[in-house]
Tab-separated table of N, CA and C in Angstrom:
chain	number	residue	atom	x	y	z
A	1	ILE	N	97.236	84.342	74.244
A	1	ILE	CA	96.032	83.624	74.646
A	1	ILE	C	94.804	84.403	74.213
A	2	LYS	N	94.844	85.737	74.385
A	2	LYS	CA	93.682	86.537	73.967
A	2	LYS	C	93.469	86.424	72.457
A	3	MET	N	94.544	86.418	71.655
A	3	MET	CA	94.411	86.303	70.207
A	3	MET	C	93.909	84.919	69.811
A	4	LEU	N	94.490	83.875	70.364
A	4	LEU	CA	94.052	82.523	70.032
A	4	LEU	C	92.599	82.300	70.408
A	5	GLY	N	92.200	82.868	71.549
A	5	GLY	CA	90.824	82.728	72.004
A	5	GLY	C	89.822	83.363	71.054
A	6	GLN	N	90.274	84.349	70.286
A	6	GLN	CA	89.391	84.996	69.313
A	6	GLN	C	89.377	84.257	67.981
A	7	LEU	N	90.454	83.505	67.723
A	7	LEU	CA	90.567	82.820	66.443
A	7	LEU	C	89.974	81.427	66.418
A	8	ALA	N	89.999	80.757	67.568
A	8	ALA	CA	89.550	79.356	67.596
A	8	ALA	C	88.834	79.069	68.912
A	9	PRO	N	87.964	78.066	68.926
A	9	PRO	CA	87.282	77.682	70.168
A	9	PRO	C	88.304	77.177	71.205
A	10	LEU	N	87.984	77.407	72.454
A	10	LEU	CA	88.865	77.037	73.563
A	10	LEU	C	89.232	75.549	73.528
A	11	VAL	N	88.273	74.695	73.304
A	11	VAL	CA	88.519	73.255	73.299
A	11	VAL	C	89.532	72.880	72.202
A	12	MET	N	89.442	73.515	71.047
A	12	MET	CA	90.361	73.215	69.948
A	12	MET	C	91.793	73.663	70.302
A	13	VAL	N	91.916	74.847	70.882
A	13	VAL	CA	93.233	75.349	71.259
A	13	VAL	C	93.870	74.439	72.302
A	14	LEU	N	93.100	74.047	73.311
A	14	LEU	CA	93.627	73.159	74.356
A	14	LEU	C	93.993	71.787	73.785
A	15	TRP	N	93.138	71.242	72.930
A	15	TRP	CA	93.420	69.946	72.326
A	15	TRP	C	94.721	69.994	71.531
A	16	ALA	N	94.888	71.015	70.698
A	16	ALA	CA	96.096	71.121	69.860
A	16	ALA	C	97.348	71.238	70.719
A	17	ARG	N	97.264	72.016	71.782
A	17	ARG	CA	98.425	72.222	72.658
A	17	ARG	C	98.875	70.908	73.294
A	18	TYR	N	97.930	70.145	73.820
A	18	TYR	CA	98.289	68.929	74.538
A	18	TYR	C	98.528	67.745	73.599
A	19	ALA	N	97.880	67.723	72.450
A	19	ALA	CA	98.174	66.665	71.464
A	19	ALA	C	99.612	66.813	70.988
A	20	PHE	N	100.040	68.044	70.797
A	20	PHE	CA	101.430	68.302	70.399
A	20	PHE	C	102.390	67.810	71.491
A	21	GLN	N	102.065	68.114	72.747
A	21	GLN	CA	102.927	67.697	73.866
A	21	GLN	C	103.069	66.182	73.929
A	22	VAL	N	101.957	65.473	73.857
A	22	VAL	CA	101.995	64.016	73.933
A	22	VAL	C	102.746	63.441	72.733
A	23	GLY	N	102.508	63.988	71.550
A	23	GLY	CA	103.191	63.499	70.348
A	23	GLY	C	104.700	63.660	70.436
A	24	VAL	N	105.160	64.821	70.837
A	24	VAL	CA	106.591	65.056	70.923
A	24	VAL	C	107.219	64.173	72.014
A	25	THR	N	106.531	64.072	73.138
A	25	THR	CA	107.065	63.233	74.224
A	25	THR	C	107.135	61.780	73.792
A	26	ALA	N	106.107	61.288	73.139
A	26	ALA	CA	106.102	59.890	72.693
A	26	ALA	C	107.234	59.635	71.691
A	27	LEU	N	107.439	60.572	70.768
A	27	LEU	CA	108.484	60.397	69.772
A	27	LEU	C	109.894	60.426	70.370
A	28	THR	N	110.089	61.204	71.426
A	28	THR	CA	111.427	61.333	71.978
A	28	THR	C	111.725	60.370	73.123
A	29	VAL	N	110.735	60.015	73.913
A	29	VAL	CA	111.000	59.210	75.105
A	29	VAL	C	110.617	57.743	74.923
A	30	TRP	N	109.556	57.462	74.204
A	30	TRP	CA	109.078	56.081	74.084
A	30	TRP	C	110.125	55.142	73.454
A	31	PRO	N	110.881	55.576	72.445
A	31	PRO	CA	111.886	54.647	71.893
A	31	PRO	C	112.909	54.164	72.941
A	32	ARG	N	113.238	55.005	73.917
A	32	ARG	CA	114.211	54.614	74.946
A	32	ARG	C	113.569	53.846	76.080
A	33	ARG	N	112.338	54.189	76.427
A	33	ARG	CA	111.705	53.594	77.612
A	33	ARG	C	110.734	52.484	77.296
A	34	GLY	N	110.203	52.458	76.095
A	34	GLY	CA	109.225	51.448	75.719
A	34	GLY	C	107.957	51.585	76.556
A	35	ASN	N	107.285	50.459	76.789
A	35	ASN	CA	106.023	50.498	77.524
A	35	ASN	C	106.201	50.840	79.003
A	36	ALA	N	107.435	50.796	79.507
A	36	ALA	CA	107.683	51.210	80.888
A	36	ALA	C	107.348	52.678	81.098
A	37	LEU	N	107.319	53.420	80.006
A	37	LEU	CA	106.940	54.838	80.064
A	37	LEU	C	105.539	55.011	80.668
A	38	PHE	N	104.679	54.025	80.484
A	38	PHE	CA	103.295	54.127	80.946
A	38	PHE	C	103.061	53.417	82.264
A	39	THR	N	104.115	52.923	82.893
A	39	THR	CA	103.983	52.218	84.170
A	39	THR	C	103.990	53.222	85.315
A	40	THR	N	102.908	53.204	86.083
A	40	THR	CA	102.792	54.094	87.232
A	40	THR	C	102.116	53.364	88.388
A	41	GLY	N	102.542	53.679	89.573
A	41	GLY	CA	101.912	53.124	90.753
A	41	GLY	C	100.879	54.063	91.347
A	42	LYS	N	100.739	55.245	90.738
A	42	LYS	CA	99.839	56.259	91.281
A	42	LYS	C	98.970	56.833	90.171
A	43	LEU	N	98.191	55.974	89.550
A	43	LEU	CA	97.388	56.380	88.412
A	43	LEU	C	96.402	57.494	88.774
A	44	LYS	N	95.747	57.371	89.925
A	44	LYS	CA	94.770	58.396	90.319
A	44	LYS	C	95.415	59.766	90.489
A	45	LEU	N	96.596	59.805	91.114
A	45	LEU	CA	97.299	61.087	91.283
A	45	LEU	C	97.766	61.622	89.935
A	46	GLN	N	98.202	60.752	89.044
A	46	GLN	CA	98.614	61.176	87.706
A	46	GLN	C	97.424	61.813	86.975
A	47	MET	N	96.276	61.163	87.064
A	47	MET	CA	95.083	61.683	86.393
A	47	MET	C	94.639	63.012	87.026
A	48	LEU	N	94.674	63.086	88.335
A	48	LEU	CA	94.288	64.314	89.019
A	48	LEU	C	95.224	65.455	88.652
A	49	ARG	N	96.528	65.154	88.514
A	49	ARG	CA	97.485	66.180	88.123
A	49	ARG	C	97.172	66.681	86.720
A	50	GLY	N	96.882	65.758	85.812
A	50	GLY	CA	96.541	66.141	84.451
A	50	GLY	C	95.271	66.988	84.392
A	51	LEU	N	94.260	66.592	85.159
A	51	LEU	CA	93.028	67.372	85.201
A	51	LEU	C	93.231	68.757	85.809
A	52	SER	N	94.111	68.845	86.795
A	52	SER	CA	94.363	70.165	87.386
A	52	SER	C	95.059	71.076	86.383
A	53	LEU	N	95.966	70.536	85.566
A	53	LEU	CA	96.632	71.367	84.560
A	53	LEU	C	95.664	71.742	83.441
A	54	LEU	N	94.795	70.824	83.065
A	54	LEU	CA	93.758	71.152	82.084
A	54	LEU	C	92.867	72.271	82.611
A	55	SER	N	92.493	72.163	83.885
A	55	SER	CA	91.673	73.210	84.507
A	55	SER	C	92.398	74.551	84.502
A	56	MET	N	93.699	74.517	84.798
A	56	MET	CA	94.487	75.748	84.794
A	56	MET	C	94.448	76.397	83.410
A	57	SER	N	94.668	75.619	82.377
A	57	SER	CA	94.685	76.169	81.023
A	57	SER	C	93.328	76.746	80.640
A	58	ALA	N	92.275	75.984	80.894
A	58	ALA	CA	90.934	76.453	80.541
A	58	ALA	C	90.568	77.707	81.337
A	59	LEU	N	90.862	77.713	82.620
A	59	LEU	CA	90.555	78.875	83.436
A	59	LEU	C	91.359	80.114	83.030
A	60	ALA	N	92.595	79.917	82.600
A	60	ALA	CA	93.394	81.042	82.116
A	60	ALA	C	92.784	81.640	80.855
A	61	PHE	N	92.420	80.773	79.907
A	61	PHE	CA	91.783	81.248	78.681
A	61	PHE	C	90.485	81.989	78.980
A	62	LEU	N	89.647	81.370	79.804
A	62	LEU	CA	88.356	81.999	80.127
A	62	LEU	C	88.533	83.307	80.880
A	63	SER	N	89.465	83.333	81.803
A	63	SER	CA	89.706	84.552	82.596
A	63	SER	C	90.114	85.709	81.701
A	64	LEU	N	91.030	85.437	80.783
A	64	LEU	CA	91.549	86.507	79.925
A	64	LEU	C	90.529	86.964	78.886
A	65	ARG	N	89.492	86.185	78.690
A	65	ARG	CA	88.417	86.627	77.808
A	65	ARG	C	87.521	87.676	78.474
A	66	VAL	N	87.437	87.626	79.808
A	66	VAL	CA	86.440	88.452	80.499
A	66	VAL	C	87.032	89.479	81.453
A	67	MET	N	88.361	89.532	81.582
A	67	MET	CA	88.931	90.501	82.518
A	67	MET	C	90.261	91.035	82.002
A	68	PRO	N	90.670	92.179	82.516
A	68	PRO	CA	91.954	92.758	82.096
A	68	PRO	C	93.143	91.901	82.531
A	69	VAL	N	94.215	91.945	81.752
A	69	VAL	CA	95.413	91.160	82.029
A	69	VAL	C	96.010	91.548	83.376
A	70	GLY	N	96.011	92.824	83.740
A	70	GLY	CA	96.593	93.273	84.999
A	70	GLY	C	95.916	92.670	86.212
A	71	GLU	N	94.600	92.696	86.243
A	71	GLU	CA	93.858	92.087	87.360
A	71	GLU	C	94.089	90.585	87.397
A	72	PHE	N	94.042	89.958	86.230
A	72	PHE	CA	94.283	88.511	86.138
A	72	PHE	C	95.637	88.165	86.725
A	73	THR	N	96.668	88.894	86.321
A	73	THR	CA	98.024	88.631	86.793
A	73	THR	C	98.134	88.826	88.290
A	74	ALA	N	97.534	89.883	88.809
A	74	ALA	CA	97.597	90.146	90.254
A	74	ALA	C	96.954	89.009	91.048
A	75	ILE	N	95.860	88.458	90.546
A	75	ILE	CA	95.180	87.387	91.257
A	75	ILE	C	95.988	86.098	91.186
A	76	ILE	N	96.503	85.749	90.018
A	76	ILE	CA	97.227	84.474	89.932
A	76	ILE	C	98.566	84.508	90.660
A	77	MET	N	99.028	85.694	91.018
A	77	MET	CA	100.272	85.783	91.791
A	77	MET	C	100.055	85.262	93.224
A	78	LEU	N	98.832	84.931	93.571
A	78	LEU	CA	98.546	84.303	94.862
A	78	LEU	C	98.967	82.818	94.867
A	79	THR	N	99.187	82.244	93.693
A	79	THR	CA	99.509	80.825	93.588
A	79	THR	C	100.719	80.408	94.429
A	80	PRO	N	101.861	81.108	94.363
A	80	PRO	CA	103.000	80.679	95.187
A	80	PRO	C	102.713	80.729	96.683
A	81	LEU	N	101.856	81.654	97.087
A	81	LEU	CA	101.495	81.733	98.519
A	81	LEU	C	100.724	80.481	98.927
A	82	LEU	N	99.764	80.073	98.100
A	82	LEU	CA	98.994	78.879	98.418
A	82	LEU	C	99.858	77.628	98.323
A	83	ILE	N	100.789	77.590	97.382
A	83	ILE	CA	101.687	76.428	97.259
A	83	ILE	C	102.540	76.308	98.526
A	84	THR	N	103.048	77.424	99.034
A	84	THR	CA	103.842	77.389	100.265
A	84	THR	C	103.021	76.860	101.421
A	85	PHE	N	101.786	77.321	101.524
A	85	PHE	CA	100.894	76.860	102.575
A	85	PHE	C	100.644	75.353	102.456
A	86	LEU	N	100.355	74.900	101.246
A	86	LEU	CA	100.088	73.459	101.034
A	86	LEU	C	101.332	72.613	101.232
A	87	ALA	N	102.497	73.139	100.887
A	87	ALA	CA	103.733	72.390	101.113
A	87	ALA	C	103.913	72.086	102.586
A	88	ALA	N	103.572	73.055	103.429
A	88	ALA	CA	103.700	72.853	104.881
A	88	ALA	C	102.605	71.921	105.405
A	89	VAL	N	101.385	72.168	104.998
A	89	VAL	CA	100.247	71.445	105.574
A	89	VAL	C	100.081	70.040	104.959
A	90	VAL	N	100.171	69.929	103.647
A	90	VAL	CA	99.888	68.649	102.977
A	90	VAL	C	101.148	67.786	102.847
A	91	LEU	N	102.265	68.410	102.461
A	91	LEU	CA	103.478	67.641	102.207
A	91	LEU	C	104.389	67.541	103.423
A	92	GLY	N	104.065	68.293	104.474
A	92	GLY	CA	104.863	68.220	105.693
A	92	GLY	C	106.234	68.877	105.585
A	93	GLU	N	106.410	69.780	104.622
A	93	GLU	CA	107.679	70.454	104.470
A	93	GLU	C	107.815	71.566	105.493
A	94	HIS	N	109.052	71.823	105.904
A	94	HIS	CA	109.319	72.867	106.906
A	94	HIS	C	109.220	74.251	106.243
A	95	VAL	N	108.437	75.128	106.876
A	95	VAL	CA	108.336	76.506	106.431
A	95	VAL	C	108.737	77.363	107.631
A	96	SER	N	109.770	78.165	107.453
A	96	SER	CA	110.294	78.972	108.564
A	96	SER	C	109.311	80.070	108.979
A	97	VAL	N	109.519	80.605	110.160
A	97	VAL	CA	108.669	81.679	110.664
A	97	VAL	C	108.732	82.873	109.717
A	98	LEU	N	109.930	83.177	109.210
A	98	LEU	CA	110.072	84.285	108.270
A	98	LEU	C	109.230	84.059	107.021
A	99	ARG	N	109.209	82.863	106.517
A	99	ARG	CA	108.385	82.579	105.325
A	99	ARG	C	106.897	82.703	105.623
A	100	TRP	N	106.477	82.305	106.833
A	100	TRP	CA	105.071	82.492	107.202
A	100	TRP	C	104.738	83.971	107.250
A	101	VAL	N	105.623	84.775	107.808
A	101	VAL	CA	105.415	86.220	107.857
A	101	VAL	C	105.340	86.787	106.437
A	102	LEU	N	106.250	86.359	105.576
A	102	LEU	CA	106.249	86.823	104.194
A	102	LEU	C	105.000	86.348	103.435
A	103	LEU	N	104.518	85.173	103.758
A	103	LEU	CA	103.299	84.662	103.135
A	103	LEU	C	102.112	85.554	103.480
A	104	VAL	N	101.987	85.892	104.757
A	104	VAL	CA	100.885	86.771	105.181
A	104	VAL	C	101.054	88.151	104.559
A	105	ALA	N	102.276	88.676	104.516
A	105	ALA	CA	102.522	89.987	103.909
A	105	ALA	C	102.176	89.964	102.424
A	106	GLY	N	102.516	88.880	101.749
A	106	GLY	CA	102.185	88.748	100.336
A	106	GLY	C	100.686	88.713	100.108
A	107	LEU	N	99.957	88.051	100.981
A	107	LEU	CA	98.507	88.004	100.883
A	107	LEU	C	97.908	89.391	101.060
A	108	VAL	N	98.390	90.118	102.041
A	108	VAL	CA	97.920	91.485	102.294
A	108	VAL	C	98.218	92.369	101.080
A	109	CYS	N	99.419	92.261	100.536
A	109	CYS	CA	99.790	93.066	99.371
A	109	CYS	C	98.936	92.718	98.158
A	110	ALA	N	98.617	91.447	97.974
A	110	ALA	CA	97.782	91.043	96.853
A	110	ALA	C	96.396	91.642	96.978
A	111	VAL	N	95.862	91.670	98.187
A	111	VAL	CA	94.542	92.270	98.394
A	111	VAL	C	94.588	93.771	98.093
A	112	VAL	N	95.683	94.417	98.466
A	112	VAL	CA	95.828	95.852	98.181
A	112	VAL	C	95.870	96.094	96.680
A	113	VAL	N	96.599	95.245	95.953
A	113	VAL	CA	96.715	95.406	94.495
A	113	VAL	C	95.388	95.113	93.802
A	114	ILE	N	94.724	94.045	94.209
A	114	ILE	CA	93.473	93.646	93.574
A	114	ILE	C	92.334	94.608	93.940
A	115	ARG	N	92.338	95.101	95.162
A	115	ARG	CA	91.342	96.056	95.662
A	115	ARG	C	89.909	95.668	95.321
A	116	PRO	N	89.427	94.565	95.843
A	116	PRO	CA	88.066	94.131	95.475
A	116	PRO	C	86.958	95.099	95.886
A	117	GLN	N	87.205	95.979	96.838
A	117	GLN	CA	86.156	96.928	97.258
A	117	GLN	C	86.426	98.353	96.775
A	118	SER	N	87.450	98.551	95.969
A	118	SER	CA	87.814	99.878	95.499
A	118	SER	C	86.848	100.368	94.422
A	119	GLU	N	86.557	101.668	94.455
A	119	GLU	CA	85.703	102.252	93.427
A	119	GLU	C	86.361	102.174	92.055
A	120	THR	N	87.706	102.303	91.999
A	120	THR	CA	88.403	102.236	90.719
A	120	THR	C	88.435	100.820	90.162
A	121	ALA	N	88.241	99.837	90.996
A	121	ALA	CA	88.227	98.448	90.542
A	121	ALA	C	86.807	97.947	90.343
A	122	GLY	N	85.856	98.858	90.248
A	122	GLY	CA	84.476	98.455	90.006
A	122	GLY	C	83.607	98.484	91.252
A	123	GLY	N	84.191	98.660	92.410
A	123	GLY	CA	83.429	98.802	93.636
A	123	GLY	C	82.881	97.516	94.217
A	124	HIS	N	83.196	96.383	93.619
A	124	HIS	CA	82.672	95.123	94.139
A	124	HIS	C	83.543	93.961	93.662
A	125	LEU	N	83.328	92.847	94.278
A	125	LEU	CA	84.032	91.637	93.864
A	125	LEU	C	83.285	91.066	92.659
A	126	ASP	N	83.845	91.217	91.502
A	126	ASP	CA	83.213	90.810	90.263
A	126	ASP	C	83.255	89.292	90.102
A	127	TRP	N	82.247	88.700	89.507
A	127	TRP	CA	82.209	87.253	89.299
A	127	TRP	C	83.399	86.787	88.490
A	128	ALA	N	83.901	87.619	87.578
A	128	ALA	CA	85.037	87.232	86.732
A	128	ALA	C	86.284	86.944	87.560
A	129	MET	N	86.385	87.561	88.747
A	129	MET	CA	87.552	87.327	89.604
A	129	MET	C	87.570	85.898	90.155
A	130	LEU	N	86.434	85.226	90.121
A	130	LEU	CA	86.376	83.845	90.592
A	130	LEU	C	87.151	82.911	89.682
A	131	LEU	N	87.195	83.220	88.378
A	131	LEU	CA	87.911	82.355	87.434
A	131	LEU	C	89.397	82.269	87.758
A	132	PRO	N	90.120	83.393	87.905
A	132	PRO	CA	91.525	83.254	88.278
A	132	PRO	C	91.732	82.739	89.704
A	133	LEU	N	90.764	82.971	90.580
A	133	LEU	CA	90.889	82.384	91.916
A	133	LEU	C	90.806	80.861	91.853
A	134	LEU	N	89.933	80.352	91.002
A	134	LEU	CA	89.883	78.904	90.768
A	134	LEU	C	91.176	78.425	90.114
A	135	LEU	N	91.734	79.250	89.244
A	135	LEU	CA	93.026	78.946	88.629
A	135	LEU	C	94.123	78.827	89.683
A	136	VAL	N	94.090	79.700	90.671
A	136	VAL	CA	95.068	79.632	91.769
A	136	VAL	C	94.929	78.299	92.499
A	137	LEU	N	93.702	77.867	92.779
A	137	LEU	CA	93.496	76.591	93.455
A	137	LEU	C	93.976	75.426	92.594
A	138	ALA	N	93.648	75.461	91.308
A	138	ALA	CA	94.090	74.395	90.411
A	138	ALA	C	95.620	74.383	90.304
A	139	GLY	N	96.231	75.549	90.240
A	139	GLY	CA	97.697	75.636	90.146
A	139	GLY	C	98.378	75.094	91.388
A	140	ALA	N	97.827	75.445	92.529
A	140	ALA	CA	98.399	74.934	93.775
A	140	ALA	C	98.254	73.414	93.855
A	141	ALA	N	97.109	72.905	93.417
A	141	ALA	CA	96.900	71.452	93.406
A	141	ALA	C	97.892	70.793	92.460
A	142	PHE	N	98.068	71.363	91.276
A	142	PHE	CA	99.001	70.822	90.278
A	142	PHE	C	100.414	70.736	90.843
A	143	HIS	N	100.882	71.807	91.442
A	143	HIS	CA	102.262	71.830	91.934
A	143	HIS	C	102.446	70.927	93.167
A	144	THR	N	101.427	70.862	93.993
A	144	THR	CA	101.516	69.961	95.161
A	144	THR	C	101.529	68.512	94.698
A	145	LEU	N	100.691	68.164	93.737
A	145	LEU	CA	100.701	66.803	93.183
A	145	LEU	C	102.021	66.506	92.467
A	146	SER	N	102.563	67.484	91.770
A	146	SER	CA	103.848	67.308	91.093
A	146	SER	C	104.936	66.954	92.112
A	147	SER	N	104.949	67.667	93.211
A	147	SER	CA	105.951	67.416	94.255
A	147	SER	C	105.783	66.027	94.868
A	148	ARG	N	104.533	65.660	95.093
A	148	ARG	CA	104.283	64.327	95.671
A	148	ARG	C	104.667	63.217	94.706
A	149	LEU	N	104.330	63.381	93.417
A	149	LEU	CA	104.650	62.362	92.421
A	149	LEU	C	106.149	62.268	92.163
A	150	ALA	N	106.856	63.374	92.286
A	150	ALA	CA	108.317	63.386	92.035
A	150	ALA	C	109.060	62.500	93.016
A	151	ARG	N	108.459	62.209	94.151
A	151	ARG	CA	109.100	61.348	95.154
A	151	ARG	C	109.215	59.908	94.712
A	152	SER	N	108.285	59.446	93.844
A	152	SER	CA	108.274	58.035	93.511
A	152	SER	C	108.078	57.704	92.025
A	153	GLU	N	107.704	58.678	91.231
A	153	GLU	CA	107.386	58.419	89.829
A	153	GLU	C	108.467	58.980	88.903
A	154	ASP	N	108.642	58.328	87.764
A	154	ASP	CA	109.566	58.830	86.742
A	154	ASP	C	108.970	60.108	86.138
A	155	PRO	N	109.755	61.173	86.015
A	155	PRO	CA	109.222	62.424	85.477
A	155	PRO	C	108.685	62.311	84.068
A	156	ASN	N	109.269	61.449	83.238
A	156	ASN	CA	108.761	61.252	81.886
A	156	ASN	C	107.364	60.624	81.899
A	157	THR	N	107.156	59.674	82.802
A	157	THR	CA	105.842	59.043	82.936
A	157	THR	C	104.819	60.091	83.371
A	158	THR	N	105.194	60.898	84.339
A	158	THR	CA	104.281	61.933	84.807
A	158	THR	C	103.945	62.900	83.688
A	159	HIS	N	104.941	63.264	82.895
A	159	HIS	CA	104.728	64.181	81.775
A	159	HIS	C	103.761	63.601	80.741
A	160	VAL	N	103.947	62.314	80.434
A	160	VAL	CA	103.059	61.663	79.454
A	160	VAL	C	101.642	61.578	79.977
A	161	TYR	N	101.463	61.155	81.212
A	161	TYR	CA	100.118	61.058	81.768
A	161	TYR	C	99.423	62.422	81.836
A	162	THR	N	100.182	63.444	82.142
A	162	THR	CA	99.596	64.794	82.182
A	162	THR	C	99.074	65.170	80.799
A	163	GLY	N	99.843	64.888	79.783
A	163	GLY	CA	99.410	65.192	78.421
A	163	GLY	C	98.258	64.326	77.960
A	164	LEU	N	98.239	63.060	78.354
A	164	LEU	CA	97.159	62.158	77.953
A	164	LEU	C	95.826	62.549	78.588
A	165	VAL	N	95.871	62.974	79.826
A	165	VAL	CA	94.626	63.348	80.506
A	165	VAL	C	94.003	64.541	79.816
A	166	ARG	N	94.835	65.460	79.401
A	166	ARG	CA	94.300	66.673	78.816
A	166	ARG	C	93.897	66.397	77.410
């Protein structure tokens, strides 16, 4: 991502990535499914899922342009913690007491690794850290929407709409 970001504009890299996805999906799935491939009962959720993945990609590219890979990775590792929280709160899935304890422990450990107030980490919460934090939110939204759509939508349809939105 760091190399591609230096070679081409972000919009071009994202467009090429998703145009390839839609093209390959259309060539492989459309002949079997026909126009039913585009039939969805949850268009708004499909679009929101696609926008959240587009946001994730753009935020990852932008983050890696302005911050070290190690800090970026430590911050985005918060995504599974937020997904677990949203699975319980939004999707109504059961999360055991042990998982809640592990979720809190993971959050504490992430703060220790990121060290936003440490002198070695710059001594302050840098604005660049907001980009991967937004990526964490977009990632959690993407995965929560994926889980919700999987209950009623064909996965191929969801895949196509995700690529079309981007």
